[in-house]
Amino acid sequence: MLGGAPLIQGSRCRSLGADIVIDYAKEDFSKVLSGYDLVLDSLGGVNLEKSLTVLKPGGLAISVIGPPDAAFAKQLGAPAFLGLVMNVLSRKIRKQARALGLRYQFFFMQANDTQLRALAALYDNGQLRPVLDATFPFDQTLEAMAHVEQGRTTAGKVVILMAPDSD
């Protein structure tokens, strides 16, 4: 399943590998989907709570937006009391997950050379396909920012090229 701008056509999403396409502006995904092992949440809040309902027992909800948990404090090498604070912050969602027989984790990506090499290999062999909405030369940075701010993006990222395109 892919989400994003409502202007993305279903055929575009399917070409990127989606089995099911849901227009979030028209349908509630939590009423359509069920029985998944994993949800990766990038919105948080109510969306994260709804995401729990599409998981099967034993499933895992991972959020990249929060709330953080004690494992995140440990990952940071923070003092133990900070882990307790983070557990308090994530208590509600962890309790909801536990009541449904699920697990919850906060995930914070820390780019390192090993991970970047792995991503580069996925890109090089075609398994990772970045989606670009538009590219702009560096001297059109203000136009690129306006493109995004005015909501003219339809799918993917806007990229500013540091060097002239040689194509």
Short mmCIF file of N, CA and C in Angstrom, two decimals:
data_model
loop_
_atom_site.label_atom_id
_atom_site.label_comp_id
_atom_site.label_asym_id
_atom_site.label_seq_id
_atom_site.Cartn_x
_atom_site.Cartn_y
_atom_site.Cartn_z
N MET A 1 0.85 -1.17 0.00
CA MET A 1 0.00 0.00 0.00
C MET A 1 0.89 1.23 0.00
N LEU A 2 0.55 2.19 -0.80
CA LEU A 2 1.26 3.45 -0.82
C LEU A 2 0.29 4.57 -0.52
N GLY A 3 0.74 5.55 0.24
CA GLY A 3 -0.07 6.74 0.48
C GLY A 3 0.62 7.91 -0.17
N GLY A 4 0.15 9.08 0.13
CA GLY A 4 0.78 10.27 -0.40
C GLY A 4 -0.22 11.21 -1.01
N ALA A 5 0.25 12.03 -1.93
CA ALA A 5 -0.61 13.03 -2.54
C ALA A 5 -1.80 12.37 -3.21
N PRO A 6 -3.01 12.94 -3.02
CA PRO A 6 -4.20 12.32 -3.58
C PRO A 6 -4.20 12.30 -5.10
N LEU A 7 -3.31 13.07 -5.73
CA LEU A 7 -3.28 13.12 -7.18
C LEU A 7 -2.52 11.95 -7.80
N ILE A 8 -1.84 11.15 -6.99
CA ILE A 8 -1.11 10.00 -7.52
C ILE A 8 -2.13 8.99 -8.03
N GLN A 9 -1.98 8.59 -9.27
CA GLN A 9 -2.92 7.64 -9.84
C GLN A 9 -2.61 6.24 -9.35
N GLY A 10 -3.68 5.43 -9.25
CA GLY A 10 -3.52 4.05 -8.80
C GLY A 10 -2.54 3.28 -9.65
N SER A 11 -2.53 3.52 -10.96
CA SER A 11 -1.60 2.80 -11.83
C SER A 11 -0.16 3.14 -11.49
N ARG A 12 0.10 4.38 -11.10
CA ARG A 12 1.46 4.77 -10.71
C ARG A 12 1.87 4.03 -9.44
N CYS A 13 0.98 3.96 -8.48
CA CYS A 13 1.27 3.24 -7.24
C CYS A 13 1.52 1.76 -7.51
N ARG A 14 0.69 1.18 -8.38
CA ARG A 14 0.87 -0.24 -8.71
C ARG A 14 2.20 -0.47 -9.41
N SER A 15 2.62 0.47 -10.27
CA SER A 15 3.90 0.32 -10.97
C SER A 15 5.07 0.38 -9.99
N LEU A 16 4.85 0.95 -8.83
CA LEU A 16 5.88 1.01 -7.80
C LEU A 16 5.83 -0.19 -6.86
N GLY A 17 4.85 -1.08 -7.08
CA GLY A 17 4.81 -2.32 -6.31
C GLY A 17 3.64 -2.45 -5.36
N ALA A 18 2.73 -1.50 -5.34
CA ALA A 18 1.59 -1.59 -4.42
C ALA A 18 0.60 -2.65 -4.90
N ASP A 19 0.15 -3.49 -3.99
CA ASP A 19 -0.89 -4.48 -4.29
C ASP A 19 -2.27 -3.86 -4.13
N ILE A 20 -2.39 -2.98 -3.15
CA ILE A 20 -3.67 -2.32 -2.85
C ILE A 20 -3.40 -0.82 -2.82
N VAL A 21 -4.25 -0.06 -3.48
CA VAL A 21 -4.12 1.39 -3.50
C VAL A 21 -5.35 1.99 -2.84
N ILE A 22 -5.12 2.84 -1.85
CA ILE A 22 -6.20 3.48 -1.12
C ILE A 22 -6.01 4.98 -1.20
N ASP A 23 -7.03 5.69 -1.62
CA ASP A 23 -7.01 7.15 -1.64
C ASP A 23 -7.39 7.61 -0.24
N TYR A 24 -6.40 8.04 0.53
CA TYR A 24 -6.65 8.39 1.92
C TYR A 24 -7.65 9.53 2.07
N ALA A 25 -7.86 10.33 1.02
CA ALA A 25 -8.82 11.43 1.10
C ALA A 25 -10.26 10.91 0.99
N LYS A 26 -10.42 9.69 0.48
CA LYS A 26 -11.77 9.14 0.26
C LYS A 26 -12.09 7.92 1.12
N GLU A 27 -11.04 7.20 1.54
CA GLU A 27 -11.26 5.96 2.30
C GLU A 27 -10.41 5.94 3.56
N ASP A 28 -10.93 5.27 4.56
CA ASP A 28 -10.20 5.06 5.81
C ASP A 28 -9.50 3.70 5.70
N PHE A 29 -8.18 3.72 5.62
CA PHE A 29 -7.42 2.47 5.43
C PHE A 29 -7.72 1.44 6.50
N SER A 30 -8.03 1.91 7.71
CA SER A 30 -8.26 0.96 8.81
C SER A 30 -9.58 0.21 8.64
N LYS A 31 -10.43 0.67 7.76
CA LYS A 31 -11.69 -0.02 7.49
C LYS A 31 -11.55 -0.99 6.31
N VAL A 32 -10.45 -0.88 5.56
CA VAL A 32 -10.25 -1.67 4.35
C VAL A 32 -9.22 -2.78 4.55
N LEU A 33 -8.19 -2.52 5.34
CA LEU A 33 -7.08 -3.45 5.49
C LEU A 33 -7.16 -4.24 6.79
N SER A 34 -6.61 -5.46 6.77
CA SER A 34 -6.51 -6.25 8.00
C SER A 34 -5.53 -7.40 7.77
N GLY A 35 -5.05 -7.94 8.87
CA GLY A 35 -4.22 -9.14 8.81
C GLY A 35 -2.77 -8.92 8.42
N TYR A 36 -2.23 -7.74 8.66
CA TYR A 36 -0.84 -7.46 8.29
C TYR A 36 0.10 -7.78 9.46
N ASP A 37 1.34 -8.13 9.10
CA ASP A 37 2.36 -8.43 10.10
C ASP A 37 3.07 -7.17 10.60
N LEU A 38 3.16 -6.16 9.73
CA LEU A 38 3.98 -5.00 10.04
C LEU A 38 3.35 -3.74 9.47
N VAL A 39 3.40 -2.67 10.25
CA VAL A 39 3.01 -1.35 9.80
C VAL A 39 4.17 -0.41 10.10
N LEU A 40 4.55 0.38 9.11
CA LEU A 40 5.55 1.43 9.30
C LEU A 40 4.81 2.75 9.23
N ASP A 41 4.71 3.43 10.35
CA ASP A 41 3.93 4.65 10.46
C ASP A 41 4.83 5.87 10.37
N SER A 42 4.46 6.81 9.49
CA SER A 42 5.24 8.04 9.36
C SER A 42 4.40 9.28 9.66
N LEU A 43 3.22 9.08 10.24
CA LEU A 43 2.36 10.23 10.56
C LEU A 43 2.12 10.39 12.06
N GLY A 44 2.06 9.28 12.79
CA GLY A 44 1.83 9.34 14.23
C GLY A 44 0.39 9.65 14.60
N GLY A 45 0.16 9.91 15.87
CA GLY A 45 -1.15 10.29 16.37
C GLY A 45 -2.23 9.28 16.06
N VAL A 46 -3.37 9.79 15.57
CA VAL A 46 -4.52 8.95 15.26
C VAL A 46 -4.16 7.92 14.19
N ASN A 47 -3.33 8.30 13.24
CA ASN A 47 -2.92 7.36 12.19
C ASN A 47 -2.21 6.15 12.80
N LEU A 48 -1.35 6.36 13.76
CA LEU A 48 -0.66 5.26 14.42
C LEU A 48 -1.66 4.37 15.16
N GLU A 49 -2.61 4.97 15.84
CA GLU A 49 -3.62 4.19 16.56
C GLU A 49 -4.46 3.36 15.59
N LYS A 50 -4.85 3.94 14.45
CA LYS A 50 -5.59 3.19 13.43
C LYS A 50 -4.74 2.07 12.85
N SER A 51 -3.45 2.33 12.73
CA SER A 51 -2.54 1.32 12.16
C SER A 51 -2.53 0.05 12.98
N LEU A 52 -2.71 0.17 14.28
CA LEU A 52 -2.75 -1.01 15.14
C LEU A 52 -3.88 -1.94 14.73
N THR A 53 -4.98 -1.38 14.24
CA THR A 53 -6.16 -2.19 13.94
C THR A 53 -6.00 -3.03 12.68
N VAL A 54 -5.01 -2.76 11.86
CA VAL A 54 -4.84 -3.54 10.63
C VAL A 54 -3.85 -4.68 10.81
N LEU A 55 -3.25 -4.77 12.01
CA LEU A 55 -2.27 -5.82 12.28
C LEU A 55 -2.93 -7.07 12.83
N LYS A 56 -2.34 -8.21 12.50
CA LYS A 56 -2.83 -9.46 13.11
C LYS A 56 -2.11 -9.66 14.44
N PRO A 57 -2.64 -10.49 15.32
CA PRO A 57 -1.99 -10.73 16.61
C PRO A 57 -0.51 -11.10 16.42
N GLY A 58 0.33 -10.50 17.24
CA GLY A 58 1.77 -10.71 17.13
C GLY A 58 2.42 -9.72 16.19
N GLY A 59 1.62 -8.88 15.52
CA GLY A 59 2.14 -7.91 14.57
C GLY A 59 2.95 -6.81 15.25
N LEU A 60 3.65 -6.06 14.43
CA LEU A 60 4.54 -5.01 14.92
C LEU A 60 4.22 -3.69 14.25
N ALA A 61 4.01 -2.66 15.05
CA ALA A 61 3.84 -1.29 14.56
C ALA A 61 5.13 -0.54 14.86
N ILE A 62 5.74 -0.01 13.83
CA ILE A 62 6.97 0.77 13.99
C ILE A 62 6.64 2.20 13.56
N SER A 63 6.97 3.15 14.43
CA SER A 63 6.73 4.55 14.10
C SER A 63 8.05 5.29 13.99
N VAL A 64 8.16 6.11 12.96
CA VAL A 64 9.35 6.93 12.79
C VAL A 64 9.09 8.36 13.25
N ILE A 65 7.89 8.59 13.77
CA ILE A 65 7.51 9.93 14.19
C ILE A 65 7.26 10.01 15.70
N GLY A 66 7.06 8.87 16.32
CA GLY A 66 6.93 8.88 17.77
C GLY A 66 5.67 8.20 18.24
N PRO A 67 5.46 8.11 19.50
CA PRO A 67 6.33 8.57 20.57
C PRO A 67 7.51 7.63 20.82
N PRO A 68 8.62 8.18 21.28
CA PRO A 68 9.80 7.36 21.53
C PRO A 68 9.58 6.43 22.72
N ASP A 69 10.36 5.34 22.75
CA ASP A 69 10.27 4.39 23.85
C ASP A 69 11.64 4.22 24.51
N ALA A 70 11.69 3.40 25.53
CA ALA A 70 12.93 3.21 26.29
C ALA A 70 14.05 2.66 25.41
N ALA A 71 13.71 1.82 24.44
CA ALA A 71 14.73 1.27 23.55
C ALA A 71 15.44 2.38 22.78
N PHE A 72 14.72 3.43 22.46
CA PHE A 72 15.33 4.56 21.76
C PHE A 72 16.34 5.25 22.66
N ALA A 73 16.00 5.44 23.92
CA ALA A 73 16.94 6.05 24.87
C ALA A 73 18.21 5.21 24.96
N LYS A 74 18.03 3.89 24.99
CA LYS A 74 19.18 2.99 25.06
C LYS A 74 20.02 3.12 23.79
N GLN A 75 19.35 3.20 22.63
CA GLN A 75 20.05 3.36 21.35
C GLN A 75 20.90 4.64 21.36
N LEU A 76 20.38 5.68 21.98
CA LEU A 76 21.10 6.94 22.06
C LEU A 76 22.23 6.91 23.09
N GLY A 77 22.20 5.90 23.96
CA GLY A 77 23.18 5.85 25.05
C GLY A 77 22.83 6.84 26.15
N ALA A 78 21.55 7.17 26.25
CA ALA A 78 21.08 8.16 27.23
C ALA A 78 21.01 7.54 28.62
N PRO A 79 21.00 8.37 29.64
CA PRO A 79 20.87 7.87 31.02
C PRO A 79 19.55 7.11 31.21
N ALA A 80 19.54 6.20 32.16
CA ALA A 80 18.38 5.34 32.41
C ALA A 80 17.11 6.14 32.69
N PHE A 81 17.22 7.26 33.39
CA PHE A 81 16.02 8.03 33.70
C PHE A 81 15.35 8.56 32.43
N LEU A 82 16.13 8.81 31.38
CA LEU A 82 15.54 9.26 30.12
C LEU A 82 14.72 8.14 29.48
N GLY A 83 15.17 6.90 29.66
CA GLY A 83 14.40 5.76 29.19
C GLY A 83 13.05 5.68 29.89
N LEU A 84 13.04 5.97 31.19
CA LEU A 84 11.77 5.99 31.93
C LEU A 84 10.84 7.08 31.41
N VAL A 85 11.41 8.25 31.11
CA VAL A 85 10.61 9.35 30.57
C VAL A 85 10.02 8.95 29.23
N MET A 86 10.84 8.34 28.37
CA MET A 86 10.35 7.93 27.05
C MET A 86 9.29 6.83 27.16
N ASN A 87 9.43 5.97 28.15
CA ASN A 87 8.39 4.95 28.36
C ASN A 87 7.07 5.59 28.77
N VAL A 88 7.14 6.65 29.56
CA VAL A 88 5.93 7.38 29.92
C VAL A 88 5.31 8.00 28.67
N LEU A 89 6.14 8.58 27.81
CA LEU A 89 5.64 9.21 26.59
C LEU A 89 4.94 8.21 25.66
N SER A 90 5.43 6.99 25.64
CA SER A 90 4.87 5.99 24.73
C SER A 90 3.90 5.02 25.41
N ARG A 91 3.60 5.29 26.67
CA ARG A 91 2.76 4.37 27.45
C ARG A 91 1.41 4.09 26.80
N LYS A 92 0.72 5.13 26.33
CA LYS A 92 -0.62 4.95 25.75
C LYS A 92 -0.59 4.01 24.55
N ILE A 93 0.30 4.26 23.60
CA ILE A 93 0.32 3.44 22.39
C ILE A 93 0.82 2.03 22.69
N ARG A 94 1.77 1.89 23.61
CA ARG A 94 2.24 0.56 23.97
C ARG A 94 1.14 -0.24 24.64
N LYS A 95 0.33 0.44 25.48
CA LYS A 95 -0.78 -0.22 26.16
C LYS A 95 -1.83 -0.66 25.13
N GLN A 96 -2.15 0.21 24.17
CA GLN A 96 -3.11 -0.15 23.12
C GLN A 96 -2.60 -1.35 22.32
N ALA A 97 -1.33 -1.33 21.99
CA ALA A 97 -0.74 -2.43 21.22
C ALA A 97 -0.82 -3.73 22.02
N ARG A 98 -0.41 -3.68 23.28
CA ARG A 98 -0.43 -4.87 24.13
C ARG A 98 -1.83 -5.45 24.26
N ALA A 99 -2.84 -4.58 24.39
CA ALA A 99 -4.23 -5.05 24.52
C ALA A 99 -4.69 -5.81 23.28
N LEU A 100 -4.10 -5.51 22.13
CA LEU A 100 -4.45 -6.18 20.88
C LEU A 100 -3.49 -7.34 20.56
N GLY A 101 -2.56 -7.62 21.47
CA GLY A 101 -1.58 -8.69 21.23
C GLY A 101 -0.52 -8.29 20.22
N LEU A 102 -0.19 -6.99 20.20
CA LEU A 102 0.78 -6.45 19.24
C LEU A 102 1.99 -5.88 19.95
N ARG A 103 2.96 -5.51 19.15
CA ARG A 103 4.16 -4.85 19.66
C ARG A 103 4.29 -3.47 19.03
N TYR A 104 4.90 -2.55 19.76
CA TYR A 104 5.15 -1.20 19.26
C TYR A 104 6.63 -0.88 19.44
N GLN A 105 7.20 -0.22 18.43
CA GLN A 105 8.59 0.24 18.51
C GLN A 105 8.71 1.60 17.87
N PHE A 106 9.54 2.43 18.45
CA PHE A 106 9.92 3.68 17.82
C PHE A 106 11.22 3.42 17.09
N PHE A 107 11.35 3.95 15.89
CA PHE A 107 12.55 3.72 15.10
C PHE A 107 13.15 5.05 14.71
N PHE A 108 14.42 5.22 15.02
CA PHE A 108 15.15 6.41 14.64
C PHE A 108 16.30 5.99 13.74
N MET A 109 16.25 6.46 12.52
CA MET A 109 17.28 6.09 11.53
C MET A 109 18.54 6.92 11.78
N GLN A 110 19.62 6.23 11.97
CA GLN A 110 20.92 6.88 12.07
C GLN A 110 21.74 6.39 10.88
N ALA A 111 21.88 7.24 9.89
CA ALA A 111 22.63 6.85 8.70
C ALA A 111 24.08 6.59 9.07
N ASN A 112 24.59 5.49 8.58
CA ASN A 112 26.01 5.20 8.74
C ASN A 112 26.50 4.57 7.44
N ASP A 113 27.79 4.41 7.32
CA ASP A 113 28.34 3.94 6.05
C ASP A 113 27.84 2.55 5.67
N THR A 114 27.63 1.68 6.63
CA THR A 114 27.13 0.34 6.32
C THR A 114 25.72 0.40 5.75
N GLN A 115 24.85 1.17 6.41
CA GLN A 115 23.48 1.30 5.92
C GLN A 115 23.43 1.99 4.56
N LEU A 116 24.24 3.03 4.39
CA LEU A 116 24.24 3.74 3.11
C LEU A 116 24.76 2.84 1.98
N ARG A 117 25.76 2.01 2.27
CA ARG A 117 26.24 1.06 1.26
C ARG A 117 25.15 0.05 0.89
N ALA A 118 24.41 -0.41 1.90
CA ALA A 118 23.32 -1.36 1.64
C ALA A 118 22.24 -0.71 0.78
N LEU A 119 21.89 0.53 1.09
CA LEU A 119 20.91 1.25 0.28
C LEU A 119 21.42 1.46 -1.15
N ALA A 120 22.68 1.82 -1.28
CA ALA A 120 23.26 2.02 -2.62
C ALA A 120 23.21 0.73 -3.43
N ALA A 121 23.48 -0.41 -2.79
CA ALA A 121 23.43 -1.69 -3.49
C ALA A 121 22.01 -2.00 -3.95
N LEU A 122 21.02 -1.71 -3.10
CA LEU A 122 19.62 -1.92 -3.48
C LEU A 122 19.25 -1.03 -4.67
N TYR A 123 19.74 0.19 -4.65
CA TYR A 123 19.48 1.11 -5.77
C TYR A 123 20.17 0.61 -7.04
N ASP A 124 21.43 0.22 -6.91
CA ASP A 124 22.21 -0.22 -8.08
C ASP A 124 21.60 -1.45 -8.75
N ASN A 125 21.02 -2.38 -7.95
CA ASN A 125 20.46 -3.58 -8.57
C ASN A 125 18.96 -3.46 -8.88
N GLY A 126 18.42 -2.24 -8.71
CA GLY A 126 17.04 -1.98 -9.13
C GLY A 126 15.97 -2.32 -8.12
N GLN A 127 16.35 -2.78 -6.93
CA GLN A 127 15.36 -3.11 -5.92
C GLN A 127 14.79 -1.87 -5.23
N LEU A 128 15.57 -0.82 -5.17
CA LEU A 128 15.15 0.44 -4.57
C LEU A 128 15.02 1.45 -5.70
N ARG A 129 13.79 1.93 -5.88
CA ARG A 129 13.53 2.87 -6.97
C ARG A 129 13.01 4.18 -6.40
N PRO A 130 13.88 5.17 -6.28
CA PRO A 130 13.41 6.45 -5.77
C PRO A 130 12.40 7.06 -6.74
N VAL A 131 11.41 7.73 -6.18
CA VAL A 131 10.38 8.36 -6.99
C VAL A 131 10.62 9.87 -6.97
N LEU A 132 10.84 10.42 -8.14
CA LEU A 132 11.09 11.85 -8.25
C LEU A 132 9.90 12.55 -8.88
N ASP A 133 9.50 13.65 -8.29
CA ASP A 133 8.44 14.47 -8.86
C ASP A 133 9.04 15.44 -9.87
N ALA A 134 10.13 16.09 -9.49
CA ALA A 134 10.75 17.08 -10.37
C ALA A 134 12.20 17.29 -9.95
N THR A 135 13.01 17.72 -10.91
CA THR A 135 14.39 18.11 -10.61
C THR A 135 14.59 19.55 -11.07
N PHE A 136 15.41 20.27 -10.34
CA PHE A 136 15.71 21.66 -10.64
C PHE A 136 17.21 21.87 -10.55
N PRO A 137 17.79 22.68 -11.45
CA PRO A 137 19.21 23.02 -11.29
C PRO A 137 19.37 23.92 -10.07
N PHE A 138 20.57 23.97 -9.54
CA PHE A 138 20.83 24.72 -8.32
C PHE A 138 20.39 26.17 -8.43
N ASP A 139 20.58 26.79 -9.58
CA ASP A 139 20.22 28.19 -9.73
C ASP A 139 18.71 28.43 -9.75
N GLN A 140 17.92 27.34 -9.71
CA GLN A 140 16.47 27.46 -9.63
C GLN A 140 15.94 26.93 -8.28
N THR A 141 16.76 27.02 -7.26
CA THR A 141 16.37 26.54 -5.93
C THR A 141 15.09 27.21 -5.44
N LEU A 142 14.97 28.52 -5.65
CA LEU A 142 13.76 29.22 -5.20
C LEU A 142 12.52 28.70 -5.92
N GLU A 143 12.65 28.39 -7.21
CA GLU A 143 11.53 27.83 -7.95
C GLU A 143 11.16 26.44 -7.42
N ALA A 144 12.18 25.66 -7.06
CA ALA A 144 11.94 24.33 -6.49
C ALA A 144 11.18 24.44 -5.18
N MET A 145 11.59 25.37 -4.34
CA MET A 145 10.91 25.57 -3.06
C MET A 145 9.47 26.01 -3.28
N ALA A 146 9.24 26.89 -4.25
CA ALA A 146 7.88 27.34 -4.56
C ALA A 146 7.03 26.17 -5.06
N HIS A 147 7.65 25.29 -5.86
CA HIS A 147 6.95 24.11 -6.38
C HIS A 147 6.39 23.28 -5.23
N VAL A 148 7.19 23.09 -4.20
CA VAL A 148 6.77 22.30 -3.04
C VAL A 148 5.77 23.08 -2.19
N GLU A 149 6.10 24.33 -1.86
CA GLU A 149 5.25 25.12 -0.97
C GLU A 149 3.87 25.37 -1.55
N GLN A 150 3.76 25.45 -2.86
CA GLN A 150 2.47 25.69 -3.50
C GLN A 150 1.69 24.40 -3.75
N GLY A 151 2.23 23.28 -3.29
CA GLY A 151 1.52 22.02 -3.41
C GLY A 151 1.44 21.48 -4.82
N ARG A 152 2.41 21.80 -5.65
CA ARG A 152 2.37 21.36 -7.04
C ARG A 152 3.00 19.98 -7.24
N THR A 153 3.51 19.38 -6.17
CA THR A 153 4.07 18.04 -6.29
C THR A 153 2.93 17.04 -6.38
N THR A 154 3.12 16.02 -7.21
CA THR A 154 2.09 14.99 -7.34
C THR A 154 2.57 13.64 -6.85
N ALA A 155 3.85 13.39 -6.91
CA ALA A 155 4.39 12.11 -6.43
C ALA A 155 5.89 12.25 -6.31
N GLY A 156 6.45 11.74 -5.26
CA GLY A 156 7.89 11.69 -5.14
C GLY A 156 8.51 12.96 -4.56
N LYS A 157 9.80 13.00 -4.67
CA LYS A 157 10.60 14.06 -4.08
C LYS A 157 11.00 15.08 -5.13
N VAL A 158 11.28 16.28 -4.66
CA VAL A 158 11.82 17.32 -5.52
C VAL A 158 13.32 17.39 -5.22
N VAL A 159 14.12 17.34 -6.28
CA VAL A 159 15.57 17.28 -6.13
C VAL A 159 16.20 18.50 -6.76
N ILE A 160 17.18 19.06 -6.04
CA ILE A 160 17.96 20.17 -6.57
C ILE A 160 19.31 19.61 -6.99
N LEU A 161 19.64 19.78 -8.26
CA LEU A 161 20.91 19.26 -8.81
C LEU A 161 22.03 20.26 -8.54
N MET A 162 23.12 19.77 -7.97
CA MET A 162 24.25 20.63 -7.66
C MET A 162 25.09 20.93 -8.89
N ALA A 163 25.08 20.06 -9.86
CA ALA A 163 25.85 20.26 -11.09
C ALA A 163 24.90 20.16 -12.27
N PRO A 164 25.23 20.79 -13.39
CA PRO A 164 24.35 20.68 -14.56
C PRO A 164 24.16 19.23 -14.96
N ASP A 165 22.95 18.89 -15.40
CA ASP A 165 22.63 17.54 -15.84
C ASP A 165 23.36 17.26 -17.14
N SER A 166 24.09 16.15 -17.19
CA SER A 166 24.89 15.83 -18.37
C SER A 166 24.12 15.06 -19.42
N ASP A 167 22.85 14.75 -19.16
CA ASP A 167 22.03 14.00 -20.13
C ASP A 167 21.58 14.86 -21.27
#
